PDB file of C-alpha atoms in Angstrom:
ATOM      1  CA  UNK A  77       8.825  -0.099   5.994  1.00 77.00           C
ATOM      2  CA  UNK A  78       9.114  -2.651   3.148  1.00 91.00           C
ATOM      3  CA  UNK A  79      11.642  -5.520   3.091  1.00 96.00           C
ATOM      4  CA  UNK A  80      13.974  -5.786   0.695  1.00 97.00           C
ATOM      5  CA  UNK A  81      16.291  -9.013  -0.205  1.00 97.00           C
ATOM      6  CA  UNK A  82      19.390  -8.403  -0.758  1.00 98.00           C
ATOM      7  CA  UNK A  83      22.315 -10.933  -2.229  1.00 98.00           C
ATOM      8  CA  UNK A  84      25.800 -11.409  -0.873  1.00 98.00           C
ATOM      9  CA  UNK A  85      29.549 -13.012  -2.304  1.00 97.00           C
ATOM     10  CA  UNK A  86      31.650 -13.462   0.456  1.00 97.00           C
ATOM     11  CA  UNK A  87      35.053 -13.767   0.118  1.00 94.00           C
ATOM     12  CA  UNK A  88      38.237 -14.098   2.200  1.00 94.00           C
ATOM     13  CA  UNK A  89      42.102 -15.715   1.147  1.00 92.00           C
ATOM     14  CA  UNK A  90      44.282 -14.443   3.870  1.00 93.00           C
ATOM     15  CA  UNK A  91      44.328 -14.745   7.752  1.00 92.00           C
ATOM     16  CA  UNK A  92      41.502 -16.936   8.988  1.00 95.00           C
ATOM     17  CA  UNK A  93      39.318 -17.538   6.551  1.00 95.00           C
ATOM     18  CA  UNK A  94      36.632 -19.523   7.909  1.00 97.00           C
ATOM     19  CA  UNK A  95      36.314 -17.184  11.377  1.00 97.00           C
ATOM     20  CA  UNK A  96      36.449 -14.075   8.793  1.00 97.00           C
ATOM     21  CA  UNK A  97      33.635 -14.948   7.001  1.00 98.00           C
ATOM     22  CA  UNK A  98      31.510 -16.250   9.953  1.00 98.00           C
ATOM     23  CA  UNK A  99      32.388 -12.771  11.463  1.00 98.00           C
ATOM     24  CA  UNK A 100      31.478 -10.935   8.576  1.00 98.00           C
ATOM     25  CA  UNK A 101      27.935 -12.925   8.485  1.00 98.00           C
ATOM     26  CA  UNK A 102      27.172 -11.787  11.747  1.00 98.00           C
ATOM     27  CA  UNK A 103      27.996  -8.286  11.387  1.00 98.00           C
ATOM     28  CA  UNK A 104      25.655  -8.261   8.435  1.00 98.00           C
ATOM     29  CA  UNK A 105      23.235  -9.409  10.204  1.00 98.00           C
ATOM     30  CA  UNK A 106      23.506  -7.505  13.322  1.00 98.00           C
ATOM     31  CA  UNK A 107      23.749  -4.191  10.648  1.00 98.00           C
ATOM     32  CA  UNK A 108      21.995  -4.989   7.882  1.00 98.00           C
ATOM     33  CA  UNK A 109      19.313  -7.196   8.443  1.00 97.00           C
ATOM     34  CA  UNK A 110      18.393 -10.585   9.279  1.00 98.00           C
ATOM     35  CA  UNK A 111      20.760 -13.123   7.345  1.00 98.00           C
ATOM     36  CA  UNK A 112      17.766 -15.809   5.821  1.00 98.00           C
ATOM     37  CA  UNK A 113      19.841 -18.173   3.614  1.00 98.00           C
ATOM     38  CA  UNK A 114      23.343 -19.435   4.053  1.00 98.00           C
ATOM     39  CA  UNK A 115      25.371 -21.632   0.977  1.00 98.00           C
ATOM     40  CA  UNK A 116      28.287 -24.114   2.519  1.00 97.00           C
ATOM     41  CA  UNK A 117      31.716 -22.473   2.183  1.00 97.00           C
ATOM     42  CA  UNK A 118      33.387 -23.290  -1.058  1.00 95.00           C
ATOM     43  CA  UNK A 119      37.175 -23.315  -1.671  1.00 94.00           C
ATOM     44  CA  UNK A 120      38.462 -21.427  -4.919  1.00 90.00           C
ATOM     45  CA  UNK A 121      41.741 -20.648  -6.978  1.00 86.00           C
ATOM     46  CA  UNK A 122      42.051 -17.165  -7.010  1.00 84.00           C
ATOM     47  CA  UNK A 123      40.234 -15.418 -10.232  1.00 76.00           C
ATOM     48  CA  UNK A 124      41.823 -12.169 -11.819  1.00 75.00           C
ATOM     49  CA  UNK A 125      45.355 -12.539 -10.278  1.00 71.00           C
ATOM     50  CA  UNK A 126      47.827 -15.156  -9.065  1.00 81.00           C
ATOM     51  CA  UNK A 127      48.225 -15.878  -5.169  1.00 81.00           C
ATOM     52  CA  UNK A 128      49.860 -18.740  -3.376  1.00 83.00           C
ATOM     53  CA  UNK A 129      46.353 -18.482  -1.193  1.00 90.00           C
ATOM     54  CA  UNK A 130      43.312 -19.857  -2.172  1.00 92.00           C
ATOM     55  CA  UNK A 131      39.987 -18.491  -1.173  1.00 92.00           C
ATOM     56  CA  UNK A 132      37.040 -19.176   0.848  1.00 95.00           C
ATOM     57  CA  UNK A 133      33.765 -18.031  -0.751  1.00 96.00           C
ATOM     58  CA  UNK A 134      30.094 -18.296   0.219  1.00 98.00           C
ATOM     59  CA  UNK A 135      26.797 -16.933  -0.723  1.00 98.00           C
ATOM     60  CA  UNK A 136      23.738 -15.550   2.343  1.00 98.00           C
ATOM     61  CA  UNK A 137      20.590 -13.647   1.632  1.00 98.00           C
ATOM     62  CA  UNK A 138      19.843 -10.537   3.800  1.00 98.00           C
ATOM     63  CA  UNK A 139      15.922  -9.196   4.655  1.00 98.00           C
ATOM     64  CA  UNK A 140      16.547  -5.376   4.821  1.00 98.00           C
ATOM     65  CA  UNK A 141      15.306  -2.192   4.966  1.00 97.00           C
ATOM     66  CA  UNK A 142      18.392  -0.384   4.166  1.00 98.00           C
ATOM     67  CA  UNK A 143      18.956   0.804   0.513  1.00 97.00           C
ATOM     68  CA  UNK A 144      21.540   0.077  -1.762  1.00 97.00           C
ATOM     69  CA  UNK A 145      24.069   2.712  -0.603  1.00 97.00           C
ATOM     70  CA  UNK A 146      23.495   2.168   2.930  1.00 98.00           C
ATOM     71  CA  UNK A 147      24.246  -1.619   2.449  1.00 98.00           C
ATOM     72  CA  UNK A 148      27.601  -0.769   0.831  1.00 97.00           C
ATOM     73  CA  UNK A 149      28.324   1.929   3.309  1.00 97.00           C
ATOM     74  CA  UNK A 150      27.939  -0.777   5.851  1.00 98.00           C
ATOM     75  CA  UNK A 151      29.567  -3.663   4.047  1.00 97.00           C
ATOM     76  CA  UNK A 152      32.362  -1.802   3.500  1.00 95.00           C
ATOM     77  CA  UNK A 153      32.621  -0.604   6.674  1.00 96.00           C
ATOM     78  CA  UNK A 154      32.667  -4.272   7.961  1.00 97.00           C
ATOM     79  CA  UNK A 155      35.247  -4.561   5.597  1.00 94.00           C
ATOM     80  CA  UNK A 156      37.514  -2.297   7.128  1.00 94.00           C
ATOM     81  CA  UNK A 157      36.943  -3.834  10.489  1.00 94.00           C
ATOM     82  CA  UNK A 158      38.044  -6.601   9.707  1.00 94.00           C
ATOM     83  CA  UNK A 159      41.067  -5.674   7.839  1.00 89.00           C
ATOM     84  CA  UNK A 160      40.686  -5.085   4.788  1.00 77.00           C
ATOM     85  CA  UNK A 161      43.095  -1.920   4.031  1.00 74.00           C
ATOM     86  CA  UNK A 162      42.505  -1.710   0.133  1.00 65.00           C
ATOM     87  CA  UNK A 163      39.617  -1.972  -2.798  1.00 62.00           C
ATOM     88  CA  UNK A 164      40.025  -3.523  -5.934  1.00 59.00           C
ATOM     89  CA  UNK A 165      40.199  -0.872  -8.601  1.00 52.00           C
ATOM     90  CA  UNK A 166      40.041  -1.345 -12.555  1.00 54.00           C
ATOM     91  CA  UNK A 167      40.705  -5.140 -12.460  1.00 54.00           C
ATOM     92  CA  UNK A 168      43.864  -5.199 -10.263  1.00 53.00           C
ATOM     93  CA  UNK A 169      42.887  -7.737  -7.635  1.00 61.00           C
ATOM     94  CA  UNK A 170      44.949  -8.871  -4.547  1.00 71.00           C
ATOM     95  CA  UNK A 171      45.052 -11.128  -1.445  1.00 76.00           C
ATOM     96  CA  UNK A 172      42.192 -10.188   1.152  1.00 83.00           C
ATOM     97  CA  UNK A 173      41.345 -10.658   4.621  1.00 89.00           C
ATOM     98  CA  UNK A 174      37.636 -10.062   3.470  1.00 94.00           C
ATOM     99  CA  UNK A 175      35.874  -9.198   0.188  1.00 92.00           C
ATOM    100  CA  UNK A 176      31.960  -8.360   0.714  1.00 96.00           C
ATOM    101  CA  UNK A 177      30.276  -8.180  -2.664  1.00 95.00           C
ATOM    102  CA  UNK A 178      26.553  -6.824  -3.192  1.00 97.00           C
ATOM    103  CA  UNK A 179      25.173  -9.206  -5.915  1.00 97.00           C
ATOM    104  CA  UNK A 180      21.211  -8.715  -6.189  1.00 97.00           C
ATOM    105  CA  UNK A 181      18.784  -6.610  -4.240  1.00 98.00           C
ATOM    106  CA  UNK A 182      15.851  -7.803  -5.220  1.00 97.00           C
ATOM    107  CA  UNK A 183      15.022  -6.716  -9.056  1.00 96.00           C
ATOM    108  CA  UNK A 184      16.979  -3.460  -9.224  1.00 96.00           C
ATOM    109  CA  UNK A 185      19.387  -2.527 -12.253  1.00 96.00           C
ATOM    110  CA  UNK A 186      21.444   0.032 -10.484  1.00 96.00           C
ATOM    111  CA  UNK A 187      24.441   1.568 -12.601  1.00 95.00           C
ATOM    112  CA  UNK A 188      25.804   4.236 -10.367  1.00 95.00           C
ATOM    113  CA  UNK A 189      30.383   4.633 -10.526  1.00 90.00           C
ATOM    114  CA  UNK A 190      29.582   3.517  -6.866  1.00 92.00           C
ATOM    115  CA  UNK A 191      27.853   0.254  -7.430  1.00 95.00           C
ATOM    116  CA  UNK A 192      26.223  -1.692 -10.041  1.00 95.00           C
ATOM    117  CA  UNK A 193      23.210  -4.233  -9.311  1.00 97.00           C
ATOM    118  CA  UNK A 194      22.900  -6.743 -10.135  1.00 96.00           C
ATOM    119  CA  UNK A 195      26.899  -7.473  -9.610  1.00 93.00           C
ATOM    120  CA  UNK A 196      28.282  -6.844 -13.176  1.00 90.00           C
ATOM    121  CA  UNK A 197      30.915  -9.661 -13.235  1.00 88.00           C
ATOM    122  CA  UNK A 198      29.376 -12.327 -11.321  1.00 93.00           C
ATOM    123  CA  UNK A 199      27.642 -14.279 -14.099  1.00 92.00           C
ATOM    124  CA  UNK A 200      31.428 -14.936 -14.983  1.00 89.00           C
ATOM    125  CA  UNK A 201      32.356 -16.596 -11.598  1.00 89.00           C
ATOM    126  CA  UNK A 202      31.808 -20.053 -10.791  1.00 91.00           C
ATOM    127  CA  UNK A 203      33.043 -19.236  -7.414  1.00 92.00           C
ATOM    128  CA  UNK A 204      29.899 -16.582  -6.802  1.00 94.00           C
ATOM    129  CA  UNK A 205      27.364 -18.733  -8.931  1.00 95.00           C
ATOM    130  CA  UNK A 206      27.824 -21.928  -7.098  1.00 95.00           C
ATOM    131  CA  UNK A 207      27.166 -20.431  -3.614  1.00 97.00           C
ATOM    132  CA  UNK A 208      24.666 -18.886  -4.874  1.00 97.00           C
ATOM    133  CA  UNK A 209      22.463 -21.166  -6.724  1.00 97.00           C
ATOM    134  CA  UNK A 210      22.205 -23.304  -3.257  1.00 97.00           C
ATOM    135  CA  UNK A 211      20.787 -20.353  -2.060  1.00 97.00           C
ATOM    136  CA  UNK A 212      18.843 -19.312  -5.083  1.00 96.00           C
ATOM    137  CA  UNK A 213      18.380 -22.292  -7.216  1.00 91.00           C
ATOM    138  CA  UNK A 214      15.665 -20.499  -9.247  1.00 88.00           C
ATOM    139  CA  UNK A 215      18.564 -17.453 -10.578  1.00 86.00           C
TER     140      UNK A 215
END
């Protein structure tokens, strides 16, 4: 089976942050696939809304075998394990436990009402392209 590479934006502003996103890591790579790259955490304003909690964000690399929709089934099954009850939808952001965004996997333009690769909005977020030019200087 081939390998693919897929790209990550973690996020988390509510509960435990730190322990959140190291959870979610794991899980990833215990469903996924094998977690190769890791950025440092970096600590954010929130973007798209206003919230007396600021976030935790972070970058990793995955080597899968799983295609795109069985990588979000998972992720956002993860998601849901560890708390978070409700999705963004048409802009209208809130506080999360945990936010698992796919960003790249590896050259595919996907535009499906389920996902969109590479990660429409994330060219617009310091707070994804700084954790993830660590991990992907070359992007």
């Amino acid at each position: 089976m081939i390998e693919h590479s897929v790209y990550f934006s973690l996020g988390a502003n509510i509960g435990h942050r730190e322990d959140t996103i190291a959870r979610a890591i794991e899980l990833i790579g215990e469903r996924v696939g094998t977690v190769t790259a890791q950025s440092s955490l970096l600590e954010t304003a929130p973007w798209g809304f206003t919230s007396s909690h600021p976030f935790l964000n972070a970058c990793i690399c995955c080597s899968t075998r799983l295609s795109p929709f069985e990588v979000l089934a998972v992720t956002q099954q993860i998601e849901r394990e560890l708390g978070r009850t409700t999705k963004s939808v048409k802009g209208v952001y809130h506080d999360r436990t945990i936010d698992i965004d796919i960003l790249l996997y590896d050259d595919l333009h996907l535009e499906d009402e389920r996902l969109q690769i590479p990660h429409p909005h994330m060219k617009e977020r310091d707070f994804v392209m700084v954790p993830l030019r660590e991990i992907y200087p070359n992007y």
